[in-house]
Coordinates of C-alpha atoms in Angstrom, one line a residue:
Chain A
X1 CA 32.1 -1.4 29.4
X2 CA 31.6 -3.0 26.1
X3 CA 27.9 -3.6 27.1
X4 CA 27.5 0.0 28.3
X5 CA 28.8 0.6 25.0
X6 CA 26.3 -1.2 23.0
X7 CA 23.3 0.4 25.0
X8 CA 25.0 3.9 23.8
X9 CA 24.8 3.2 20.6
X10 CA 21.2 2.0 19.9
X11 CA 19.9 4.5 22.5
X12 CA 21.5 7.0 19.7
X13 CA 21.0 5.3 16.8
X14 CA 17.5 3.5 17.1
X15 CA 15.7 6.9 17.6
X16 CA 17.0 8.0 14.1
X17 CA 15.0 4.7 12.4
X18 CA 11.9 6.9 12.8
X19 CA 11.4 10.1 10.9
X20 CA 9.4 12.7 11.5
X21 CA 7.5 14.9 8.8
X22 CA 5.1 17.2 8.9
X23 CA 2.1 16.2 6.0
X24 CA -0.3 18.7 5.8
X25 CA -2.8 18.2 9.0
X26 CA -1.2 14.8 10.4
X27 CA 2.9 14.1 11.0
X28 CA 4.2 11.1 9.3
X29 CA 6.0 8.9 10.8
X30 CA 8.2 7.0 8.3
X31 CA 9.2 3.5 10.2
X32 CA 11.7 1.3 9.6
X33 CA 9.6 -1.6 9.5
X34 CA 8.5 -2.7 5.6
X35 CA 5.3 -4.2 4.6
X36 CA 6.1 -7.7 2.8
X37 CA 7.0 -6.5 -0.8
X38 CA 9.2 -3.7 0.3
X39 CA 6.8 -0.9 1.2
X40 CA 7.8 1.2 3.6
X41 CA 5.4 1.9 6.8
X42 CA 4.3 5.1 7.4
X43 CA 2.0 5.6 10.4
X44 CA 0.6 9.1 11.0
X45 CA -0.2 11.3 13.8
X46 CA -2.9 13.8 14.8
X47 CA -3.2 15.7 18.2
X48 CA -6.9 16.0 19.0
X49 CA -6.8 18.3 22.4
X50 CA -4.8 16.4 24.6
X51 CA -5.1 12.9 23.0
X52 CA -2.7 12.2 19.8
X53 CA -4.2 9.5 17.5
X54 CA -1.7 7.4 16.0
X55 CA -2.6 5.6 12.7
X56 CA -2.0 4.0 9.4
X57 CA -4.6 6.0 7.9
X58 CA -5.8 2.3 6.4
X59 CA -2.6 2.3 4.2
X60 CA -1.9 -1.8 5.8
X61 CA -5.7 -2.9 4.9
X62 CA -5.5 -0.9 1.0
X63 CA -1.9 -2.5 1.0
X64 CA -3.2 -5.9 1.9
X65 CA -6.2 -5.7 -0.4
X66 CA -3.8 -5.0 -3.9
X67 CA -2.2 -8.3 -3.6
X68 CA -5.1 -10.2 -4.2
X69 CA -7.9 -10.8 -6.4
X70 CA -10.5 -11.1 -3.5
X71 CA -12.4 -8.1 -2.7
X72 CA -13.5 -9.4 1.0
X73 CA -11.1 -11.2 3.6
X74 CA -11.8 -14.3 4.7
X75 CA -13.1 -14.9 8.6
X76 CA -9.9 -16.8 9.8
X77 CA -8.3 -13.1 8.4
X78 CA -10.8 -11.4 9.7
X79 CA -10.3 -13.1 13.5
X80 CA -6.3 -12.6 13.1
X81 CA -6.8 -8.7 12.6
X82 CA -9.1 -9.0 15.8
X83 CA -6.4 -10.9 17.4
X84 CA -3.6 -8.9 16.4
X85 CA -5.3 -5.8 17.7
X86 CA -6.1 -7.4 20.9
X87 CA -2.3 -8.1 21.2
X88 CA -0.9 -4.5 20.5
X89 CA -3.5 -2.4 22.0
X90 CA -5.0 -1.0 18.9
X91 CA -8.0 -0.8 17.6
X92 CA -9.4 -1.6 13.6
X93 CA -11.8 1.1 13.0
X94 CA -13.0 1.6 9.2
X95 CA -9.8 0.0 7.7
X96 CA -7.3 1.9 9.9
X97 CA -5.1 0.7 12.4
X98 CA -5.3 3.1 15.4
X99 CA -4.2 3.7 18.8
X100 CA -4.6 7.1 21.2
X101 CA -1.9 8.3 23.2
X102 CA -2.9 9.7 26.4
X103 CA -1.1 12.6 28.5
X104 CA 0.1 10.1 30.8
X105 CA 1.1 7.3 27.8
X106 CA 4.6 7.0 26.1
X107 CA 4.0 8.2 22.4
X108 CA 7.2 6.3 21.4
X109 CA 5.6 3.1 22.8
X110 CA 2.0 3.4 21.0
X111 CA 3.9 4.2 17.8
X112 CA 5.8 1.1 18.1
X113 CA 2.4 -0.9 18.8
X114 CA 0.8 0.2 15.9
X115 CA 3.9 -0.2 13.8
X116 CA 3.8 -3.6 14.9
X117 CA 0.4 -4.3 14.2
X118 CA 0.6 -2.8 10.6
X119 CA 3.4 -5.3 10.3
X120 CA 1.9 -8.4 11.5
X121 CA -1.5 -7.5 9.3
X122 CA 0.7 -7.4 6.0
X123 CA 1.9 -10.8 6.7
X124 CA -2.2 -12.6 6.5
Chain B
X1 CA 2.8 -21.1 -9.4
X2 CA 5.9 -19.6 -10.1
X3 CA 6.3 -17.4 -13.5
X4 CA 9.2 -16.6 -15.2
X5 CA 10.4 -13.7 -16.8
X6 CA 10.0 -14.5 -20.3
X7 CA 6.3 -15.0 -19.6
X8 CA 6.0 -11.8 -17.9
X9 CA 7.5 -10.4 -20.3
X10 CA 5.0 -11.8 -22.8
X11 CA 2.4 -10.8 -20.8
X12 CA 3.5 -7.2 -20.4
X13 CA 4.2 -6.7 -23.7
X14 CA 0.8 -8.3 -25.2
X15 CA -1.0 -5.2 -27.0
X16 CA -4.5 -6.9 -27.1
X17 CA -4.8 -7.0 -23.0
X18 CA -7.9 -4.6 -22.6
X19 CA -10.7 -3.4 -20.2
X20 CA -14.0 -3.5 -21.6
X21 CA -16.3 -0.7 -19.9
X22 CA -16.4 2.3 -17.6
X23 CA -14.9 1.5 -14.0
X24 CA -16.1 3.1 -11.1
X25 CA -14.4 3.7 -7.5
X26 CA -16.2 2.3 -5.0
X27 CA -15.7 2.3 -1.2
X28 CA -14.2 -0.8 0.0
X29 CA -15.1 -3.7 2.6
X30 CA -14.3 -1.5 5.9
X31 CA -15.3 1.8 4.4
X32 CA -12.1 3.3 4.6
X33 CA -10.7 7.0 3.5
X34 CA -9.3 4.7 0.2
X35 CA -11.3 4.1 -2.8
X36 CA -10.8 1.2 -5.3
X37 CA -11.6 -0.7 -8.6
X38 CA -11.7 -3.9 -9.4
X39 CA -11.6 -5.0 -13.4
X40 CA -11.0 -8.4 -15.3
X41 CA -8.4 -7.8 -17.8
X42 CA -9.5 -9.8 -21.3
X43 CA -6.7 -10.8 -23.8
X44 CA -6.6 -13.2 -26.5
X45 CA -4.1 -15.3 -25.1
X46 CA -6.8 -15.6 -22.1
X47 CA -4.1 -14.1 -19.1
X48 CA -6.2 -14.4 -15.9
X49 CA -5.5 -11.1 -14.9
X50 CA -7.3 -8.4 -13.1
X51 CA -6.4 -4.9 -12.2
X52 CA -6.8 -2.8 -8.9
X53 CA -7.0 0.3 -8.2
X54 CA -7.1 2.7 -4.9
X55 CA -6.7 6.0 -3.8
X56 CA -6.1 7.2 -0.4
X57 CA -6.8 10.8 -0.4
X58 CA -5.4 11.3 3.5
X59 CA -2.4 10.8 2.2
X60 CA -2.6 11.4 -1.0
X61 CA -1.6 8.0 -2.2
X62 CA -2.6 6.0 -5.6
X63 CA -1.5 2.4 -6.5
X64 CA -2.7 0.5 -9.8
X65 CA -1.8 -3.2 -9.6
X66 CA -1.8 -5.7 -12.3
X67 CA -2.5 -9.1 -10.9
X68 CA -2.0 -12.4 -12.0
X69 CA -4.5 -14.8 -10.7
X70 CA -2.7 -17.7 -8.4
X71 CA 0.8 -15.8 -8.5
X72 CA -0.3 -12.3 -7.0
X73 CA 0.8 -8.9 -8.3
X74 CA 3.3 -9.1 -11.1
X75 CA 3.5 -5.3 -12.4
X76 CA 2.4 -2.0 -10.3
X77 CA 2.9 1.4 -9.6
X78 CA 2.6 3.2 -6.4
X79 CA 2.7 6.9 -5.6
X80 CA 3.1 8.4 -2.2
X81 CA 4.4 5.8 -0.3
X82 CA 8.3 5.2 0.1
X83 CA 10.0 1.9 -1.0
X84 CA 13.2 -0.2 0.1
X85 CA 14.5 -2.6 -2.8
X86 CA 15.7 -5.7 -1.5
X87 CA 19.8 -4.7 -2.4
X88 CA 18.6 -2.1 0.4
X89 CA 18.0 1.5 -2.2
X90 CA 15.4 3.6 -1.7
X91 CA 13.2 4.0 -4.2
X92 CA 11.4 7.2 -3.4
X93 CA 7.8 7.9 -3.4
X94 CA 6.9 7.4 -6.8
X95 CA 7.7 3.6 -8.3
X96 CA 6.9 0.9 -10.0
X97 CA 6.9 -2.9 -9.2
X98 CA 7.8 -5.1 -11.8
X99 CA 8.3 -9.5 -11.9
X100 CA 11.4 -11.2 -11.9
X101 CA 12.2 -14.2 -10.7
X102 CA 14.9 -13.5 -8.8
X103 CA 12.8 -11.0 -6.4
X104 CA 9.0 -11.5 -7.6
X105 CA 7.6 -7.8 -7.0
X106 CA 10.0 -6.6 -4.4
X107 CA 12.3 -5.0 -6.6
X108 CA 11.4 -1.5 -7.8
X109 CA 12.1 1.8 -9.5
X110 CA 11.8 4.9 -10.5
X111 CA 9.2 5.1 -13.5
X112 CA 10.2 8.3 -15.7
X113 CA 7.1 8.1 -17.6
X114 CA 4.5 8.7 -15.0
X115 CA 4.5 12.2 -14.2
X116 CA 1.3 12.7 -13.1
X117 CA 0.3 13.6 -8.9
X118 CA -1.2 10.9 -7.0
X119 CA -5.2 13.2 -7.1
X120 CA -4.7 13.0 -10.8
X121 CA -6.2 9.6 -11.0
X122 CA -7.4 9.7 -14.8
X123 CA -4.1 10.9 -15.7
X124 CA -2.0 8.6 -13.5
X125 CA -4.1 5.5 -14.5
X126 CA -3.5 6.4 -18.5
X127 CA 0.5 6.5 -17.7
X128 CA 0.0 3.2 -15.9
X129 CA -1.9 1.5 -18.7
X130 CA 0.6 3.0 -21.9
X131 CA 3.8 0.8 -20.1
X132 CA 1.6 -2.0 -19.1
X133 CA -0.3 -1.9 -22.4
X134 CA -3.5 -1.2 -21.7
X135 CA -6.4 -0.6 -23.1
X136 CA -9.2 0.7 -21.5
X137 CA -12.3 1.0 -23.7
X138 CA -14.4 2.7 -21.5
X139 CA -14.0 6.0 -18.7
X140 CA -12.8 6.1 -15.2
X141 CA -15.2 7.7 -13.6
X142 CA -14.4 10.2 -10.6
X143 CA -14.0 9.1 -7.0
X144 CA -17.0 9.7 -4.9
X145 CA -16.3 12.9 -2.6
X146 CA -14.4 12.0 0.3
X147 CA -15.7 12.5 3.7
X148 CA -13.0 14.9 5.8
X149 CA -13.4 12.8 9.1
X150 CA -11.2 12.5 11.8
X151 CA -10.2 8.6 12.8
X152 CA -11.7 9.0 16.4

């Protein structure tokens, strides 16, 4: 009972941690998840005929790049990012973290992968 | 390295930090949607700092960063992207980052004195560099046109 309870309340609550916006052409998606200084993550999403792209529109690599004085990452960063996308399903394409969801995929699922990925990539 | 907030305080409020030139946005490593500067900050106390810039037009989103070399960023400002202070406030869209000891740069706020959209990059950056005591003797020049392209 006290179990059943506990499943209750973050199948009600957890949902809420993600909210939804509309912004112009692409949703927002504002996470819960925070990018090392206290950023918040925003991931964004675009149906393109049946297939809705989920990305960071580059936000974790411009993040990454203002804490630093180096203009270029280095290759063990480099291999991380390929490693990290690897991991979550997503792919690194010009700066953005970005995954498709299919008509058969769980959008709540490649949200979360991406989310994750975002996060992991602020931490090199 | 760890600074403290005296010497940040110093450092903020030291009127002969300057830029020397016009700055340009450039694309950046990956070719992303963002643009971004880069530009050595000279002072006569000799601060190794250097400043950032980038824009994310998707979004819109702007940050300036000013960045001390071996400590990271000690004083920025970001607009369109939301931020959660370590005693758990939201900070809203537009804020600023400023060193303490206590919390480095995680702790923000609200910056009154920028009032300036995250497109108007001229505008925003001048806001930026009156607080931060600036000077820029030179232009920022516009971004290059951005290329409406869908992530696919």
């Amino acid at each position: 009972m006290i179990n059943g309870s506990i499943c209750q309340k973050l199948a009600e609550q957890l949902p809420l941690l993600f909210v939804c916006e509309e912004r112009g052409e692409y949703v927002r998606i504002r996470t819960p998840y925070l990018y090392p200084d206290g950023d918040i993550i925003d991931l964004f999403c675009k149906k393109e005929g049946d297939v809705v792209v989920v990305s960071d529109l580059g936000e974790t690599s411009r993040w990454l790049r203002m804490q630093s004085t180096s203009p270029k990452r280095t290759p063990k960063q480099r291999a991380f990012i390929e490693d990290i996308c690897l991991n979550h399903g997503v792919e690194f394409y010009r700066g953005m973290l970005m995954a498709r969801c299919r008509p058969d995929d769980d959008l709540s699922n490649v949200v979360t992968r991406v989310a994750h990925a975002a996060l992991r990539m602020s931490d090199l | 390295m760890m600074l403290t907030d005296a010497e940040f305080q110093a450092i903020l409020n030291d009127p002969t930090k300057r830029i020397d030139g016009d700055i340009a946005w450039r694309n950046d490593e990956d070719h992303s949607p963002s643009v971004e500067f880069y530009a050595n900050v000279i002072s006569n106390a000799g601060w190794p700092l250097v400043v950032w810039g980038s824009f994310n037009p998707l979004i819109p989103a702007v940050s300036y960063v000013l960045i001390y070399k071996n400590v990271g960023r000690v004083y920025g400002m970001d607009i369109g992207k939301d931020h959660h202070n370590p005693q758990c406030d939201q900070v809203g869209e537009k804020h600023k980052h400023r060193w303490t000891e206590r919390f480095r740069d995680k702790e923000a706020y609200v910056p009154h004195d920028i009032t300036a959209p995250a497109p108007e990059l001229v505008s925003v950056r001048q806001q930026f560099c009156i607080e931060a005591r600036l000077k820029h003797n030179g232009k920022l020049l516009d971004p290059p046109p951005h290329q409406k392209e869908l992530p696919l």
